[in-house]
Amino acid sequence: MTKIISPSLLSADFGNLEAACKMINASEAEWLHIDVMDGVFVPNISFGFPVLEAVNKYCNKPLDVHLMIVHPEKYITRFAKAGADILTFHYETVENPLEIIELIKSEGIKVGITINPDVPVSVLEPYVDTVDLVLLMTVFAGYGGQQFIEDSYARIAELREMIERKNAHCVIEVDGGVNVQNAQQLFDSGVNVLVAGSAVFNANNPIETIHNMLKG
Ligand code: DX5
Ligand code: ZN
């Protein structure tokens, strides 16, 4: 089974993004997670294209971009050009998810769909066999450093069952409150990609922390 760690740049030192990218390059992290927040869909604002372009210059791992913005359709081409390798949008922000999925695919990059913890997993049913990735939020999108919502395990099991029943090939990613303590249980539950912000970037040794999350 695919097991990937995607550290979230949101918890990095923004005064030294080059160092953060070098750490990622030297680590066993396969992807780098980039959180884009607009202050509308979520209460917080993070960063946009110039930061993504800078990170793309220094980071040699795929950029896993998580859009927490309204009207994602307006910006898909720009995110692809700025260096996104995987572009994930929130189901809650669009009227026609299939249209957005096709737009992202037409840029020649991977597409993900995500939902907050209060959205039923069943809404994903029509999309699991057309996307590359489904991201289940394990905190409410908006901030790093929140506590993992334990009910998420039942949602992961429901999604895993749905993917198998539909013989789909997307990977399952979770985001929020992931740390060395729960990483193994999450992989054992059928999660393929763990996003971890504060657990990685606030650690004394981020490279070792990434290794420990994978090792189990
Ligand atoms: C939250 C973001 C997360 C965040 C995770 O809205 O989507 O990617 O950086 O942070 P931690 O791992 O600290 O919960
Ligand atoms: Zn995220």
GROMACS .gro file of C-alpha atoms and ligand atoms in nm:
model
  231
    1MET     CA    1   0.000   0.000   0.000
    2THR     CA    2   0.117   0.352  -0.082
    3LYS     CA    3   0.245   0.534   0.230
    4ILE     CA    4   0.335   0.900   0.185
    5ILE     CA    5   0.410   1.186   0.423
    6SER     CA    6   0.320   1.531   0.291
    7PRO     CA    7   0.449   1.792   0.540
    8SER     CA    8   0.242   2.111   0.545
    9LEU     CA    9   0.440   2.425   0.471
   10LEU     CA   10   0.190   2.628   0.677
   11SER     CA   11   0.391   2.550   0.991
   12ALA     CA   12   0.731   2.628   0.839
   13ASP     CA   13   0.939   2.940   0.912
   14PHE     CA   14   0.822   3.179   0.637
   15GLY     CA   15   1.137   3.382   0.689
   16ASN     CA   16   1.338   3.093   0.552
   17LEU     CA   17   1.138   2.892   0.303
   18GLU     CA   18   1.454   2.783   0.123
   19ALA     CA   19   1.566   2.599   0.439
   20ALA     CA   20   1.224   2.436   0.470
   21CYS     CA   21   1.247   2.315   0.110
   22LYS     CA   22   1.600   2.181   0.161
   23MET     CA   23   1.480   1.987   0.466
   24ILE     CA   24   1.196   1.839   0.259
   25ASN     CA   25   1.437   1.749  -0.023
   26ALA     CA   26   1.667   1.569   0.220
   27SER     CA   27   1.383   1.385   0.397
   28GLU     CA   28   1.169   1.081   0.320
   29ALA     CA   29   0.868   1.308   0.261
   30GLU     CA   30   0.744   1.229  -0.090
   31TRP     CA   31   0.527   1.540  -0.130
   32LEU     CA   32   0.508   1.892   0.012
   33HIS     CA   33   0.159   2.011   0.116
   34ILE     CA   34   0.073   2.374   0.037
   35ASP     CA   35  -0.232   2.532   0.206
   36VAL     CA   36  -0.394   2.819   0.017
   37MET     CA   37  -0.656   3.008   0.225
   38ASP     CA   38  -0.865   3.302   0.112
   39GLY     CA   39  -1.023   3.445   0.429
   40VAL     CA   40  -1.367   3.369   0.278
   41PHE     CA   41  -1.416   2.992   0.270
   42VAL     CA   42  -1.200   2.974   0.583
   43PRO     CA   43  -1.143   3.254   0.836
   44ASN     CA   44  -0.768   3.259   0.781
   45ILE     CA   45  -0.547   3.389   0.496
   46SER     CA   46  -0.222   3.209   0.414
   47PHE     CA   47  -0.039   3.281   0.084
   48GLY     CA   48  -0.077   3.261  -0.291
   49PHE     CA   49   0.106   3.236  -0.623
   50PRO     CA   50   0.439   3.413  -0.547
   51VAL     CA   51   0.505   3.185  -0.250
   52LEU     CA   52   0.409   2.876  -0.449
   53GLU     CA   53   0.643   2.982  -0.731
   54ALA     CA   54   0.931   3.038  -0.486
   55VAL     CA   55   0.876   2.701  -0.323
   56ASN     CA   56   0.857   2.534  -0.662
   57LYS     CA   57   1.203   2.671  -0.737
   58TYR     CA   58   1.366   2.516  -0.431
   59CYS     CA   59   1.161   2.203  -0.361
   60ASN     CA   60   1.223   1.901  -0.582
   61LYS     CA   61   0.926   1.698  -0.452
   62PRO     CA   62   0.572   1.715  -0.597
   63LEU     CA   63   0.367   2.006  -0.462
   64ASP     CA   64   0.037   1.888  -0.312
   65VAL     CA   65  -0.175   2.203  -0.318
   66HIS     CA   66  -0.484   2.224  -0.093
   67LEU     CA   67  -0.715   2.504  -0.202
   68MET     CA   68  -0.936   2.648   0.073
   69ILE     CA   69  -1.083   2.916  -0.152
   70VAL     CA   70  -1.415   3.005  -0.310
   71HIS     CA   71  -1.432   2.997  -0.690
   72PRO     CA   72  -1.135   2.762  -0.737
   73GLU     CA   73  -1.227   2.739  -1.108
   74LYS     CA   74  -1.092   3.092  -1.161
   75TYR     CA   75  -0.741   3.002  -1.056
   76ILE     CA   76  -0.674   2.646  -1.177
   77THR     CA   77  -0.452   2.744  -1.470
   78ARG     CA   78  -0.249   2.982  -1.255
   79PHE     CA   79  -0.194   2.722  -0.985
   80ALA     CA   80  -0.085   2.469  -1.246
   81LYS     CA   81   0.158   2.723  -1.397
   82ALA     CA   82   0.291   2.819  -1.053
   83GLY     CA   83   0.395   2.458  -0.995
   84ALA     CA   84   0.107   2.257  -0.845
   85ASP     CA   85   0.146   1.886  -0.921
   86ILE     CA   86  -0.170   1.786  -0.735
   87LEU     CA   87  -0.457   2.033  -0.699
   88THR     CA   88  -0.725   1.960  -0.438
   89PHE     CA   89  -1.043   2.167  -0.405
   90HIS     CA   90  -1.318   2.166  -0.144
   91TYR     CA   91  -1.647   2.004  -0.249
   92GLU     CA   92  -1.824   2.273  -0.040
   93THR     CA   93  -1.689   2.555  -0.260
   94VAL     CA   94  -1.824   2.449  -0.601
   95GLU     CA   95  -2.156   2.385  -0.770
   96ASN     CA   96  -2.039   2.125  -1.015
   97PRO     CA   97  -1.745   1.920  -0.888
   98LEU     CA   98  -1.719   1.718  -1.211
   99GLU     CA   99  -1.657   2.039  -1.407
  100ILE     CA  100  -1.373   2.138  -1.172
  101ILE     CA  101  -1.226   1.787  -1.188
  102GLU     CA  102  -1.218   1.807  -1.569
  103LEU     CA  103  -1.063   2.156  -1.563
  104ILE     CA  104  -0.782   2.041  -1.334
  105LYS     CA  105  -0.723   1.727  -1.542
  106SER     CA  106  -0.702   1.936  -1.857
  107GLU     CA  107  -0.397   2.111  -1.707
  108GLY     CA  108  -0.220   1.772  -1.707
  109ILE     CA  109  -0.189   1.759  -1.327
  110LYS     CA  110  -0.345   1.534  -1.061
  111VAL     CA  111  -0.679   1.621  -0.907
  112GLY     CA  112  -0.806   1.585  -0.551
  113ILE     CA  113  -1.139   1.653  -0.383
  114THR     CA  114  -1.180   1.726  -0.013
  115ILE     CA  115  -1.449   1.772   0.253
  116ASN     CA  116  -1.456   1.919   0.602
  117PRO     CA  117  -1.543   1.691   0.898
  118ASP     CA  118  -1.912   1.797   0.899
  119VAL     CA  119  -1.978   1.689   0.539
  120PRO     CA  120  -2.106   1.331   0.492
  121VAL     CA  121  -1.856   1.100   0.321
  122SER     CA  122  -2.143   0.977   0.099
  123VAL     CA  123  -2.130   1.302  -0.107
  124LEU     CA  124  -1.801   1.174  -0.254
  125GLU     CA  125  -1.960   0.868  -0.413
  126PRO     CA  126  -1.992   1.018  -0.767
  127TYR     CA  127  -1.630   1.136  -0.770
  128VAL     CA  128  -1.406   0.866  -0.623
  129ASP     CA  129  -1.357   0.696  -0.957
  130THR     CA  130  -1.268   1.017  -1.141
  131VAL     CA  131  -1.015   1.177  -0.902
  132ASP     CA  132  -0.657   1.082  -0.813
  133LEU     CA  133  -0.696   1.170  -0.446
  134VAL     CA  134  -0.963   1.215  -0.179
  135LEU     CA  135  -0.862   1.429   0.118
  136LEU     CA  136  -1.062   1.381   0.437
  137MET     CA  137  -1.010   1.676   0.670
  138THR     CA  138  -0.948   1.551   1.023
  139VAL     CA  139  -0.984   1.905   1.163
  140PHE     CA  140  -1.191   2.196   1.026
  141ALA     CA  141  -0.989   2.361   0.751
  142GLY     CA  142  -0.836   2.695   0.842
  143TYR     CA  143  -0.555   2.659   1.093
  144GLY     CA  144  -0.256   2.442   1.173
  145GLY     CA  145  -0.200   2.299   1.519
  146GLN     CA  146  -0.558   2.178   1.589
  147GLN     CA  147  -0.645   1.851   1.759
  148PHE     CA  148  -0.724   1.542   1.549
  149ILE     CA  149  -1.097   1.457   1.547
  150GLU     CA  150  -1.118   1.094   1.662
  151ASP     CA  151  -1.450   1.029   1.477
  152SER     CA  152  -1.242   1.048   1.160
  153TYR     CA  153  -1.157   0.676   1.179
  154ALA     CA  154  -1.520   0.582   1.100
  155ARG     CA  155  -1.515   0.824   0.804
  156ILE     CA  156  -1.188   0.676   0.675
  157ALA     CA  157  -1.340   0.325   0.695
  158GLU     CA  158  -1.651   0.440   0.508
  159LEU     CA  159  -1.440   0.601   0.234
  160ARG     CA  160  -1.212   0.297   0.205
  161GLU     CA  161  -1.518   0.072   0.166
  162MET     CA  162  -1.664   0.306  -0.100
  163ILE     CA  163  -1.339   0.310  -0.299
  164GLU     CA  164  -1.314  -0.069  -0.291
  165ARG     CA  165  -1.680  -0.121  -0.380
  166LYS     CA  166  -1.644   0.108  -0.680
  167ASN     CA  167  -1.307  -0.044  -0.772
  168ALA     CA  168  -1.163   0.310  -0.778
  169HIS     CA  169  -0.793   0.388  -0.770
  170CYS     CA  170  -0.770   0.717  -0.581
  171VAL     CA  171  -0.549   0.750  -0.274
  172ILE     CA  172  -0.683   0.862   0.064
  173GLU     CA  173  -0.514   1.160   0.229
  174VAL     CA  174  -0.592   1.300   0.576
  175ASP     CA  175  -0.505   1.647   0.702
  176GLY     CA  176  -0.512   1.793   1.053
  177GLY     CA  177  -0.377   1.684   1.388
  178VAL     CA  178  -0.155   1.410   1.245
  179ASN     CA  179   0.153   1.325   1.453
  180VAL     CA  180   0.401   1.045   1.528
  181GLN     CA  181   0.156   0.894   1.779
  182ASN     CA  182  -0.138   0.844   1.540
  183ALA     CA  183   0.048   0.798   1.209
  184GLN     CA  184   0.063   0.419   1.226
  185GLN     CA  185  -0.303   0.378   1.318
  186LEU     CA  186  -0.396   0.604   1.026
  187PHE     CA  187  -0.189   0.402   0.779
  188ASP     CA  188  -0.338   0.081   0.927
  189SER     CA  189  -0.688   0.225   0.871
  190GLY     CA  190  -0.619   0.251   0.499
  191VAL     CA  191  -0.492   0.607   0.468
  192ASN     CA  192  -0.221   0.648   0.202
  193VAL     CA  193  -0.106   1.007   0.253
  194LEU     CA  194  -0.058   1.186   0.585
  195VAL     CA  195  -0.037   1.564   0.592
  196ALA     CA  196   0.149   1.690   0.897
  197GLY     CA  197   0.229   2.054   0.968
  198SER     CA  198   0.310   2.137   1.327
  199ALA     CA  199   0.420   1.781   1.410
  200VAL     CA  200   0.695   1.806   1.147
  201PHE     CA  201   0.799   2.171   1.145
  202ASN     CA  202   0.781   2.225   1.521
  203ALA     CA  203   0.983   1.910   1.591
  204ASN     CA  204   1.345   1.935   1.703
  205ASN     CA  205   1.437   1.702   1.421
  206PRO     CA  206   1.185   1.722   1.133
  207ILE     CA  207   1.369   1.467   0.915
  208GLU     CA  208   1.367   1.208   1.193
  209THR     CA  209   1.001   1.286   1.269
  210ILE     CA  210   0.906   1.217   0.906
  211HIS     CA  211   1.103   0.891   0.925
  212ASN     CA  212   0.927   0.791   1.248
  213MET     CA  213   0.583   0.859   1.099
  214LEU     CA  214   0.659   0.622   0.813
  215LYS     CA  215   0.826   0.352   1.015
  216GLY     CA  216   0.538   0.263   1.247
  217DX5     C1  217  -0.549   2.318   0.795
  217DX5     C2  218  -0.454   2.280   0.685
  217DX5     C3  219  -0.352   2.182   0.726
  217DX5     C4  220  -0.259   2.226   0.837
  217DX5     C5  221  -0.235   2.103   0.918
  217DX5     O1  222  -0.655   2.388   0.742
  217DX5     O2  223  -0.525   2.225   0.576
  217DX5     O3  224  -0.277   2.133   0.616
  217DX5     O4  225  -0.138   2.281   0.795
  217DX5     O5  226  -0.166   2.140   1.032
  217DX5     P1  227  -0.139   2.039   1.153
  217DX5     O6  228  -0.068   1.919   1.098
  217DX5     O7  229  -0.055   2.120   1.246
  217DX5     O8  230  -0.274   2.002   1.211
  218ZN      ZN  231  -0.409   2.127   0.416
   0.00000   0.00000   0.00000
